[in-house]
Amino acid sequence: MDPLLIAALAGVVGLAIGVTGMHAFRVSERQRAAGIDVDEPMMPEGTTEVLASLGLAHIVVDTVDGVVRANPAAYAFGLVRGHTVVHQEVLGLTSRVRADGVIIQQVLELPRGLRGENSIVVQLRVAPLGEEYILVLAEDRTEVSRTEAVRNDFVANVSHELKTPVGAISLLAETIEDAAEDQEAVRRFSQRLYKESTRLAAMVQDIIELSRVQGKNVVHAGVPVDLNSVIAEAIDRSRLPAETKNIDLRVGGELPRRVHGDAEQLTMALRNLIDNAVRYSPENTRIGIGLSSRDGIAQVIITDQGIGIAPENQERIFERFFRVDAARSRQTGGTGLGLSIVKHVIGNHGGELNVWSQRGKGSSFTIRLPELEEELHNFTAMGRLGDDLHAQLSTAEGLGETQQRPSRTGDED
């Protein structure tokens, strides 16, 4: 027989054997897979529907803690990666339930992220599911826990802060009663009593304002607000304490567009910033309020020539009841809530609040708020203090050219 013919027949036979073997292998794999499915323990009927209706993250693990079912929320919380439960704390709970058959409910704070850079607080409920499985239900309690911690800290701080003026008032009242025959002592202690009661009233008012700010939804309840009017009103309310210290309040620039928000809250925030500038500035100095608008952002810069803030304290000044100098704050009547209120108000309006300060040279607080996209108002040409406002404050000539208050008459030269 021809060798070429023999080689061709051998090739055909080899190919046929190969195809037959591959087909047999695939049939065997399908049969083996079908056998595994049949032998796998079954979860109780209706489990899938019940889990879907709960609205919670859930994980179902088998006898060796392998994940056989998990919904997207469990992956989003970082509890599951691939087919593995990530946290040993959770696996410890499944082992206890598997051993005792008793449902466990526990709140855990667990690392979150690929490197555990963040954390999540979850309320876990771990229970047997049928004969072979353990069910883990998880509810995200991170925000609730954070809110509770803030509330607890706030209550503790309020209690501590109120204790000082209340105690002082009680002691002064007792002293006045004992010194009823000494008119000079009565007069002196009465003045201190009045000062402490004023401080107490200011603190209570700030607490009320902070509560009001946190409880109002500016996005839904806000209206178009003219910041020029808001700033003029805030300056008027702060003019008396400024005049008492012979501090000159100067405004430069004007804002052409309105913002969406609450006029009362914005007035309160700006007044707090101006009052702070007055309170911590020496006599016979200037405070500048610079207004500018760029790229749809309204900017307000309030700059003083006061004592300034150390760099390590600049991040903390917006915390509730934080004072750089507690003794000086008591002397000036500060409550430690003013800047916290300002931060909340600006945040509620979708804006940002920043501070620049240097010890002995003063501070600049910058507010940026998104403007409404609307037709420009018939305002006068916009003047600007801009970012060099602090430099202008250092010379009388720099601010001497700025207008005393924003004008809307259109009669400027």
Short mmCIF file of C-alpha atoms in Angstrom, two decimals:
data_model
loop_
_atom_site.label_atom_id
_atom_site.label_comp_id
_atom_site.label_asym_id
_atom_site.label_seq_id
_atom_site.Cartn_x
_atom_site.Cartn_y
_atom_site.Cartn_z
CA MET A 1 0.00 0.00 0.00
CA ASP A 2 1.14 3.50 -0.75
CA PRO A 3 2.88 5.02 2.33
CA LEU A 4 1.14 8.34 1.71
CA LEU A 5 -2.27 6.65 1.79
CA ILE A 6 -1.36 4.87 5.06
CA ALA A 7 -0.33 8.20 6.65
CA ALA A 8 -3.58 9.86 5.55
CA LEU A 9 -5.71 7.02 6.99
CA ALA A 10 -3.78 7.20 10.29
CA GLY A 11 -4.41 10.95 10.51
CA VAL A 12 -8.14 10.50 9.94
CA VAL A 13 -8.34 7.77 12.60
CA GLY A 14 -6.39 9.92 15.09
CA LEU A 15 -8.68 12.89 14.52
CA ALA A 16 -11.76 10.72 15.04
CA ILE A 17 -10.36 9.33 18.28
CA GLY A 18 -9.56 12.86 19.50
CA VAL A 19 -13.06 14.18 18.75
CA THR A 20 -14.63 11.16 20.44
CA GLY A 21 -12.46 11.61 23.52
CA MET A 22 -13.27 15.34 23.80
CA HIS A 23 -17.00 14.61 23.48
CA ALA A 24 -16.77 11.92 26.16
CA PHE A 25 -14.89 14.34 28.47
CA ARG A 26 -17.55 17.04 28.06
CA VAL A 27 -20.36 14.57 28.72
CA SER A 28 -18.54 13.40 31.83
CA GLU A 29 -18.11 16.99 33.08
CA ARG A 30 -21.81 17.76 32.57
CA GLN A 31 -22.79 14.60 34.40
CA ARG A 32 -20.40 15.37 37.27
CA ALA A 33 -21.72 18.95 37.55
CA ALA A 34 -25.29 17.69 37.47
CA GLY A 35 -24.42 15.24 40.23
CA ILE A 36 -23.02 18.08 42.45
CA ASP A 37 -26.14 20.15 41.97
CA VAL A 38 -28.34 17.26 42.95
CA ASP A 39 -26.31 16.42 46.05
CA GLU A 40 -26.00 20.06 47.31
CA PRO A 41 -28.05 20.71 50.48
CA MET A 42 -31.12 22.77 49.76
CA MET A 43 -31.99 26.05 51.51
CA PRO A 44 -35.49 26.34 52.95
CA GLU A 45 -38.16 27.08 50.35
CA GLY A 46 -38.89 30.78 49.88
CA THR A 47 -35.54 31.93 51.35
CA THR A 48 -34.53 33.87 48.25
CA GLU A 49 -37.79 35.83 48.13
CA VAL A 50 -37.65 36.66 51.86
CA LEU A 51 -34.05 37.86 51.68
CA ALA A 52 -34.81 40.05 48.68
CA SER A 53 -37.71 41.71 50.52
CA LEU A 54 -35.70 42.59 53.65
CA GLY A 55 -33.71 45.38 52.03
CA LEU A 56 -30.59 44.48 54.07
CA ALA A 57 -27.15 43.25 53.13
CA HIS A 58 -27.13 39.48 53.49
CA ILE A 59 -24.63 36.65 53.28
CA VAL A 60 -25.30 32.91 53.31
CA VAL A 61 -22.33 30.69 54.20
CA ASP A 62 -21.98 26.90 54.16
CA THR A 63 -20.47 24.49 56.68
CA VAL A 64 -16.92 25.69 55.93
CA ASP A 65 -17.86 29.41 55.83
CA GLY A 66 -17.76 29.55 52.05
CA VAL A 67 -20.10 32.21 50.62
CA VAL A 68 -22.89 30.53 48.64
CA ARG A 69 -25.08 33.61 48.35
CA ALA A 70 -24.52 37.36 48.91
CA ASN A 71 -26.34 40.41 47.58
CA PRO A 72 -24.65 43.53 46.12
CA ALA A 73 -25.01 45.45 49.41
CA ALA A 74 -22.78 42.90 51.18
CA TYR A 75 -20.07 43.51 48.58
CA ALA A 76 -20.57 47.29 48.76
CA PHE A 77 -20.14 47.24 52.55
CA GLY A 78 -16.87 45.36 52.08
CA LEU A 79 -18.10 42.30 54.00
CA VAL A 80 -17.54 39.90 51.11
CA ARG A 81 -14.76 39.64 48.55
CA GLY A 82 -15.14 36.97 45.87
CA HIS A 83 -16.57 33.95 47.71
CA THR A 84 -14.97 34.81 51.05
CA VAL A 85 -16.18 36.64 54.14
CA VAL A 86 -13.56 39.34 54.72
CA HIS A 87 -13.68 39.91 58.47
CA GLN A 88 -12.66 37.34 61.08
CA GLU A 89 -15.06 39.00 63.56
CA VAL A 90 -17.99 37.98 61.35
CA LEU A 91 -16.65 34.45 60.92
CA GLY A 92 -16.34 34.22 64.69
CA LEU A 93 -20.06 34.91 64.98
CA THR A 94 -20.95 32.29 62.34
CA SER A 95 -18.86 29.71 64.20
CA ARG A 96 -20.67 30.43 67.47
CA VAL A 97 -24.07 30.13 65.81
CA ARG A 98 -23.04 26.90 64.08
CA ALA A 99 -21.91 25.45 67.41
CA ASP A 100 -24.75 26.67 69.63
CA GLY A 101 -27.64 27.13 67.20
CA VAL A 102 -28.51 30.41 68.98
CA ILE A 103 -29.20 33.63 67.07
CA ILE A 104 -26.63 36.37 67.76
CA GLN A 105 -27.20 40.10 67.29
CA GLN A 106 -24.21 42.42 67.61
CA VAL A 107 -22.91 45.83 66.47
CA LEU A 108 -19.36 45.85 65.10
CA GLU A 109 -17.07 48.54 63.72
CA LEU A 110 -15.18 46.92 60.85
CA PRO A 111 -12.39 48.15 58.54
CA ARG A 112 -13.56 48.98 55.04
CA GLY A 113 -11.63 49.36 51.81
CA LEU A 114 -8.89 47.39 50.12
CA ARG A 115 -6.36 48.42 52.79
CA GLY A 116 -8.85 49.01 55.59
CA GLU A 117 -8.37 52.76 55.33
CA ASN A 118 -11.99 53.46 56.27
CA SER A 119 -14.46 51.89 58.67
CA ILE A 120 -18.12 50.93 58.74
CA VAL A 121 -20.40 50.34 61.72
CA VAL A 122 -22.81 47.47 61.04
CA GLN A 123 -25.52 45.85 63.08
CA LEU A 124 -25.26 42.10 62.44
CA ARG A 125 -27.86 39.40 63.00
CA VAL A 126 -26.47 35.89 62.55
CA ALA A 127 -28.85 32.91 62.53
CA PRO A 128 -29.04 29.27 61.36
CA LEU A 129 -30.66 28.78 57.96
CA GLY A 130 -31.86 25.23 57.44
CA GLU A 131 -29.55 22.41 58.45
CA GLU A 132 -26.42 23.37 56.54
CA TYR A 133 -26.28 27.14 56.24
CA ILE A 134 -25.70 30.27 58.35
CA LEU A 135 -27.38 33.58 57.44
CA VAL A 136 -25.73 36.93 58.18
CA LEU A 137 -27.91 40.08 57.94
CA ALA A 138 -26.10 43.46 58.06
CA GLU A 139 -27.45 46.99 58.43
CA ASP A 140 -25.21 50.04 57.98
CA ARG A 141 -25.30 52.09 61.20
CA THR A 142 -22.27 54.28 60.48
CA GLU A 143 -24.14 57.56 60.09
CA VAL A 144 -26.44 56.80 63.01
CA SER A 145 -23.45 56.04 65.26
CA ARG A 146 -21.67 59.19 64.13
CA THR A 147 -24.78 61.29 64.79
CA GLU A 148 -25.21 59.76 68.23
CA ALA A 149 -21.56 60.44 69.06
CA VAL A 150 -21.85 64.06 67.93
CA ARG A 151 -25.05 64.49 69.92
CA ASN A 152 -23.51 62.98 73.04
CA ASP A 153 -20.44 65.19 72.71
CA PHE A 154 -22.62 68.22 72.15
CA VAL A 155 -24.73 67.53 75.25
CA ALA A 156 -21.58 66.99 77.32
CA ASN A 157 -20.01 70.21 76.01
CA VAL A 158 -23.18 72.23 76.56
CA SER A 159 -23.45 70.93 80.13
CA HIS A 160 -19.84 71.87 80.80
CA GLU A 161 -20.09 75.30 79.19
CA LEU A 162 -23.34 76.22 80.94
CA LYS A 163 -21.97 75.13 84.29
CA THR A 164 -19.48 78.03 84.44
CA PRO A 165 -21.86 81.01 84.00
CA VAL A 166 -24.64 79.35 86.03
CA GLY A 167 -22.22 78.68 88.88
CA ALA A 168 -20.85 82.22 88.67
CA ILE A 169 -24.34 83.74 88.76
CA SER A 170 -25.27 81.66 91.79
CA LEU A 171 -22.08 82.62 93.62
CA LEU A 172 -22.40 86.31 92.77
CA ALA A 173 -26.02 86.40 93.89
CA GLU A 174 -25.03 84.87 97.23
CA THR A 175 -22.14 87.35 97.58
CA ILE A 176 -24.40 90.32 96.89
CA GLU A 177 -26.82 89.13 99.52
CA ASP A 178 -24.02 88.83 102.09
CA ALA A 179 -22.65 92.28 101.19
CA ALA A 180 -25.99 94.07 101.18
CA GLU A 181 -24.66 96.83 103.47
CA ASP A 182 -21.63 97.54 101.28
CA GLN A 183 -22.92 99.59 98.34
CA GLU A 184 -19.59 99.57 96.50
CA ALA A 185 -19.33 95.77 96.72
CA VAL A 186 -22.96 95.40 95.62
CA ARG A 187 -22.29 97.63 92.61
CA ARG A 188 -19.13 95.74 91.63
CA PHE A 189 -20.68 92.28 91.99
CA SER A 190 -23.85 93.40 90.20
CA GLN A 191 -21.77 94.39 87.17
CA ARG A 192 -20.12 90.97 87.13
CA LEU A 193 -23.52 89.33 87.56
CA TYR A 194 -24.84 91.22 84.57
CA LYS A 195 -21.81 90.19 82.49
CA GLU A 196 -22.24 86.48 83.35
CA SER A 197 -25.98 86.57 82.65
CA THR A 198 -25.31 88.24 79.29
CA ARG A 199 -22.79 85.53 78.45
CA LEU A 200 -25.28 82.84 79.43
CA ALA A 201 -28.01 84.39 77.29
CA ALA A 202 -25.63 84.60 74.32
CA MET A 203 -24.70 80.94 74.69
CA VAL A 204 -28.34 79.84 74.87
CA GLN A 205 -29.12 81.95 71.79
CA ASP A 206 -26.22 80.39 69.86
CA ILE A 207 -27.41 76.90 70.80
CA ILE A 208 -30.89 77.78 69.52
CA GLU A 209 -29.45 79.18 66.29
CA LEU A 210 -27.25 76.12 65.75
CA SER A 211 -30.26 73.84 66.24
CA ARG A 212 -32.29 75.93 63.80
CA VAL A 213 -29.52 75.85 61.19
CA GLN A 214 -29.16 72.07 61.43
CA GLY A 215 -32.91 71.50 61.18
CA LYS A 216 -33.72 73.60 58.10
CA ASN A 217 -33.45 72.27 54.56
CA VAL A 218 -32.16 75.26 52.59
CA VAL A 219 -32.25 73.36 49.28
CA HIS A 220 -36.05 73.00 49.39
CA ALA A 221 -36.99 76.07 51.46
CA GLY A 222 -34.53 78.57 49.96
CA VAL A 223 -35.28 81.53 47.70
CA PRO A 224 -33.12 83.88 45.58
CA VAL A 225 -31.13 86.08 47.98
CA ASP A 226 -29.30 89.34 47.28
CA LEU A 227 -26.00 89.03 49.16
CA ASN A 228 -25.40 92.78 48.94
CA SER A 229 -28.46 93.39 51.13
CA VAL A 230 -27.46 90.56 53.45
CA ILE A 231 -23.99 92.02 53.96
CA ALA A 232 -25.36 95.54 54.51
CA GLU A 233 -27.73 94.18 57.18
CA ALA A 234 -24.93 92.19 58.87
CA ILE A 235 -22.73 95.30 58.97
CA ASP A 236 -25.53 97.42 60.46
CA ARG A 237 -26.01 94.87 63.26
CA SER A 238 -22.27 94.90 64.03
CA ARG A 239 -21.72 98.65 63.73
CA LEU A 240 -22.30 99.53 67.38
CA PRO A 241 -19.62 97.23 68.86
CA ALA A 242 -17.26 98.34 66.09
CA GLU A 243 -17.83 102.02 66.89
CA THR A 244 -17.26 101.30 70.58
CA LYS A 245 -13.69 100.20 69.70
CA ASN A 246 -13.31 102.83 66.97
CA ILE A 247 -12.99 100.10 64.33
CA ASP A 248 -13.68 101.19 60.75
CA LEU A 249 -15.85 98.78 58.70
CA ARG A 250 -15.17 99.16 54.98
CA VAL A 251 -16.85 97.44 52.02
CA GLY A 252 -15.29 97.07 48.60
CA GLY A 253 -16.99 95.64 45.53
CA GLU A 254 -20.48 94.44 44.77
CA LEU A 255 -22.07 91.14 43.72
CA PRO A 256 -24.03 91.11 40.43
CA ARG A 257 -25.97 87.87 40.95
CA ARG A 258 -28.14 86.44 43.67
CA VAL A 259 -27.65 83.10 45.43
CA HIS A 260 -30.17 80.44 46.41
CA GLY A 261 -30.67 80.23 50.14
CA ASP A 262 -32.05 81.67 53.35
CA ALA A 263 -31.42 85.39 53.91
CA GLU A 264 -31.78 85.16 57.68
CA GLN A 265 -29.23 82.35 57.99
CA LEU A 266 -26.74 84.10 55.70
CA THR A 267 -27.12 87.36 57.64
CA MET A 268 -26.48 85.49 60.88
CA ALA A 269 -23.38 83.81 59.44
CA LEU A 270 -21.88 87.02 58.10
CA ARG A 271 -22.68 88.89 61.29
CA ASN A 272 -20.91 86.19 63.31
CA LEU A 273 -17.79 86.58 61.15
CA ILE A 274 -17.85 90.38 61.43
CA ASP A 275 -18.52 90.23 65.19
CA ASN A 276 -15.57 87.84 65.58
CA ALA A 277 -13.35 90.22 63.63
CA VAL A 278 -14.44 93.12 65.85
CA ARG A 279 -14.08 91.10 69.06
CA TYR A 280 -10.49 90.02 68.37
CA SER A 281 -9.24 93.22 66.75
CA PRO A 282 -7.46 95.99 68.68
CA GLU A 283 -8.96 99.46 68.86
CA ASN A 284 -8.47 101.99 66.05
CA THR A 285 -8.07 99.38 63.30
CA ARG A 286 -9.97 98.47 60.12
CA ILE A 287 -12.06 95.51 58.99
CA GLY A 288 -12.52 95.04 55.26
CA ILE A 289 -15.37 93.19 53.54
CA GLY A 290 -14.40 92.43 49.96
CA LEU A 291 -16.97 91.25 47.39
CA SER A 292 -16.22 89.66 44.04
CA SER A 293 -17.76 87.32 41.48
CA ARG A 294 -16.05 84.95 39.10
CA ASP A 295 -17.09 81.86 37.12
CA GLY A 296 -20.52 81.69 38.78
CA ILE A 297 -19.11 81.89 42.31
CA ALA A 298 -19.84 84.74 44.73
CA GLN A 299 -16.93 85.43 47.04
CA VAL A 300 -16.94 87.36 50.32
CA ILE A 301 -13.67 88.02 52.17
CA ILE A 302 -13.71 89.43 55.70
CA THR A 303 -10.27 90.61 56.75
CA ASP A 304 -9.17 92.04 60.08
CA GLN A 305 -5.97 93.29 61.70
CA GLY A 306 -6.47 91.27 64.85
CA ILE A 307 -4.37 88.87 66.90
CA GLY A 308 -4.44 86.09 64.29
CA ILE A 309 -4.72 82.31 64.72
CA ALA A 310 -1.86 79.85 65.08
CA PRO A 311 -1.57 77.31 62.21
CA GLU A 312 -2.22 74.32 64.51
CA ASN A 313 -5.56 75.84 65.57
CA GLN A 314 -6.89 76.90 62.17
CA GLU A 315 -8.51 73.53 61.43
CA ARG A 316 -10.16 73.33 64.86
CA ILE A 317 -11.72 76.77 65.10
CA PHE A 318 -14.89 75.51 63.40
CA GLU A 319 -15.46 72.86 66.08
CA ARG A 320 -18.23 73.48 68.58
CA PHE A 321 -17.05 75.20 71.77
CA PHE A 322 -13.43 75.23 70.63
CA ARG A 323 -11.60 78.36 71.74
CA VAL A 324 -8.03 79.26 70.88
CA ASP A 325 -7.78 81.23 74.12
CA ALA A 326 -10.54 80.28 76.56
CA ALA A 327 -9.69 83.06 79.01
CA ARG A 328 -9.75 85.74 76.32
CA SER A 329 -13.01 84.32 74.91
CA ARG A 330 -14.67 84.71 78.29
CA GLN A 331 -13.43 88.30 78.49
CA THR A 332 -14.73 89.13 75.02
CA GLY A 333 -18.00 87.25 75.46
CA GLY A 334 -17.33 84.49 72.94
CA THR A 335 -19.38 81.29 73.24
CA GLY A 336 -17.29 79.01 71.01
CA LEU A 337 -20.27 78.31 68.75
CA GLY A 338 -20.14 81.23 66.30
CA LEU A 339 -17.78 79.73 63.72
CA SER A 340 -19.50 76.35 63.98
CA ILE A 341 -22.77 78.07 63.06
CA VAL A 342 -21.09 79.83 60.13
CA LYS A 343 -19.65 76.53 58.86
CA HIS A 344 -23.07 74.87 58.99
CA VAL A 345 -24.81 77.75 57.23
CA ILE A 346 -22.31 77.93 54.37
CA GLY A 347 -22.33 74.14 53.99
CA ASN A 348 -26.14 74.12 53.87
CA HIS A 349 -25.95 76.61 50.98
CA GLY A 350 -23.57 74.43 48.99
CA GLY A 351 -20.63 76.75 49.62
CA GLU A 352 -17.26 76.61 51.31
CA LEU A 353 -15.57 78.51 54.12
CA ASN A 354 -11.79 78.93 54.36
CA VAL A 355 -9.47 80.82 56.67
CA TRP A 356 -6.05 82.40 56.26
CA SER A 357 -4.36 83.75 59.35
CA GLN A 358 -1.01 84.70 60.78
CA ARG A 359 -0.27 85.48 64.40
CA GLY A 360 0.01 89.21 64.99
CA LYS A 361 -1.08 90.13 61.45
CA GLY A 362 -4.77 89.28 61.40
CA SER A 363 -7.11 86.84 59.70
CA SER A 364 -9.11 86.53 56.47
CA PHE A 365 -12.25 84.38 56.26
CA THR A 366 -13.38 83.60 52.71
CA ILE A 367 -16.92 82.51 51.83
CA ARG A 368 -17.68 81.13 48.37
CA LEU A 369 -21.27 80.47 47.29
CA PRO A 370 -22.69 79.32 43.94
CA GLU A 371 -24.59 82.07 42.13
CA LEU A 372 -27.93 81.68 40.41
CA GLU A 373 -27.81 81.60 36.63
CA GLU A 374 -30.01 84.58 35.89
CA GLU A 375 -29.93 87.88 34.04
CA LEU A 376 -27.58 90.37 35.64
CA HIS A 377 -29.24 92.96 37.85
CA ASN A 378 -28.89 96.65 37.04
CA PHE A 379 -26.12 97.11 39.52
CA THR A 380 -23.30 99.62 39.36
CA ALA A 381 -19.92 98.56 38.04
CA MET A 382 -18.29 96.04 40.30
CA GLY A 383 -15.32 97.11 42.42
CA ARG A 384 -13.12 94.47 43.96
CA LEU A 385 -10.95 94.03 46.97
CA GLY A 386 -9.99 90.53 45.82
CA ASP A 387 -7.29 88.42 47.35
CA ASP A 388 -5.04 91.42 48.12
CA LEU A 389 -7.59 92.92 50.55
CA HIS A 390 -5.34 92.26 53.52
CA ALA A 391 -2.52 94.20 51.89
CA GLN A 392 -4.88 97.13 51.25
CA LEU A 393 -5.88 97.17 54.90
CA SER A 394 -2.31 97.89 55.93
CA THR A 395 -2.44 101.44 54.55
CA ALA A 396 -5.06 104.13 54.94
CA GLU A 397 -4.72 105.01 51.26
CA GLY A 398 -5.58 101.45 50.18
CA LEU A 399 -9.04 101.48 51.65
CA GLY A 400 -9.53 105.18 51.44
CA GLU A 401 -10.61 104.76 47.83
CA THR A 402 -13.22 102.09 48.58
CA GLN A 403 -16.80 103.09 49.17
CA GLN A 404 -18.21 103.15 52.70
CA ARG A 405 -21.20 100.94 51.80
CA PRO A 406 -22.43 99.31 48.59
CA SER A 407 -24.32 101.80 46.45
CA ARG A 408 -27.18 100.90 44.12
CA THR A 409 -28.04 104.36 42.86
CA GLY A 410 -25.94 104.15 39.75
CA ASP A 411 -24.61 107.68 40.45
CA GLU A 412 -21.03 106.62 41.15
CA ASP A 413 -18.39 108.65 39.37
#
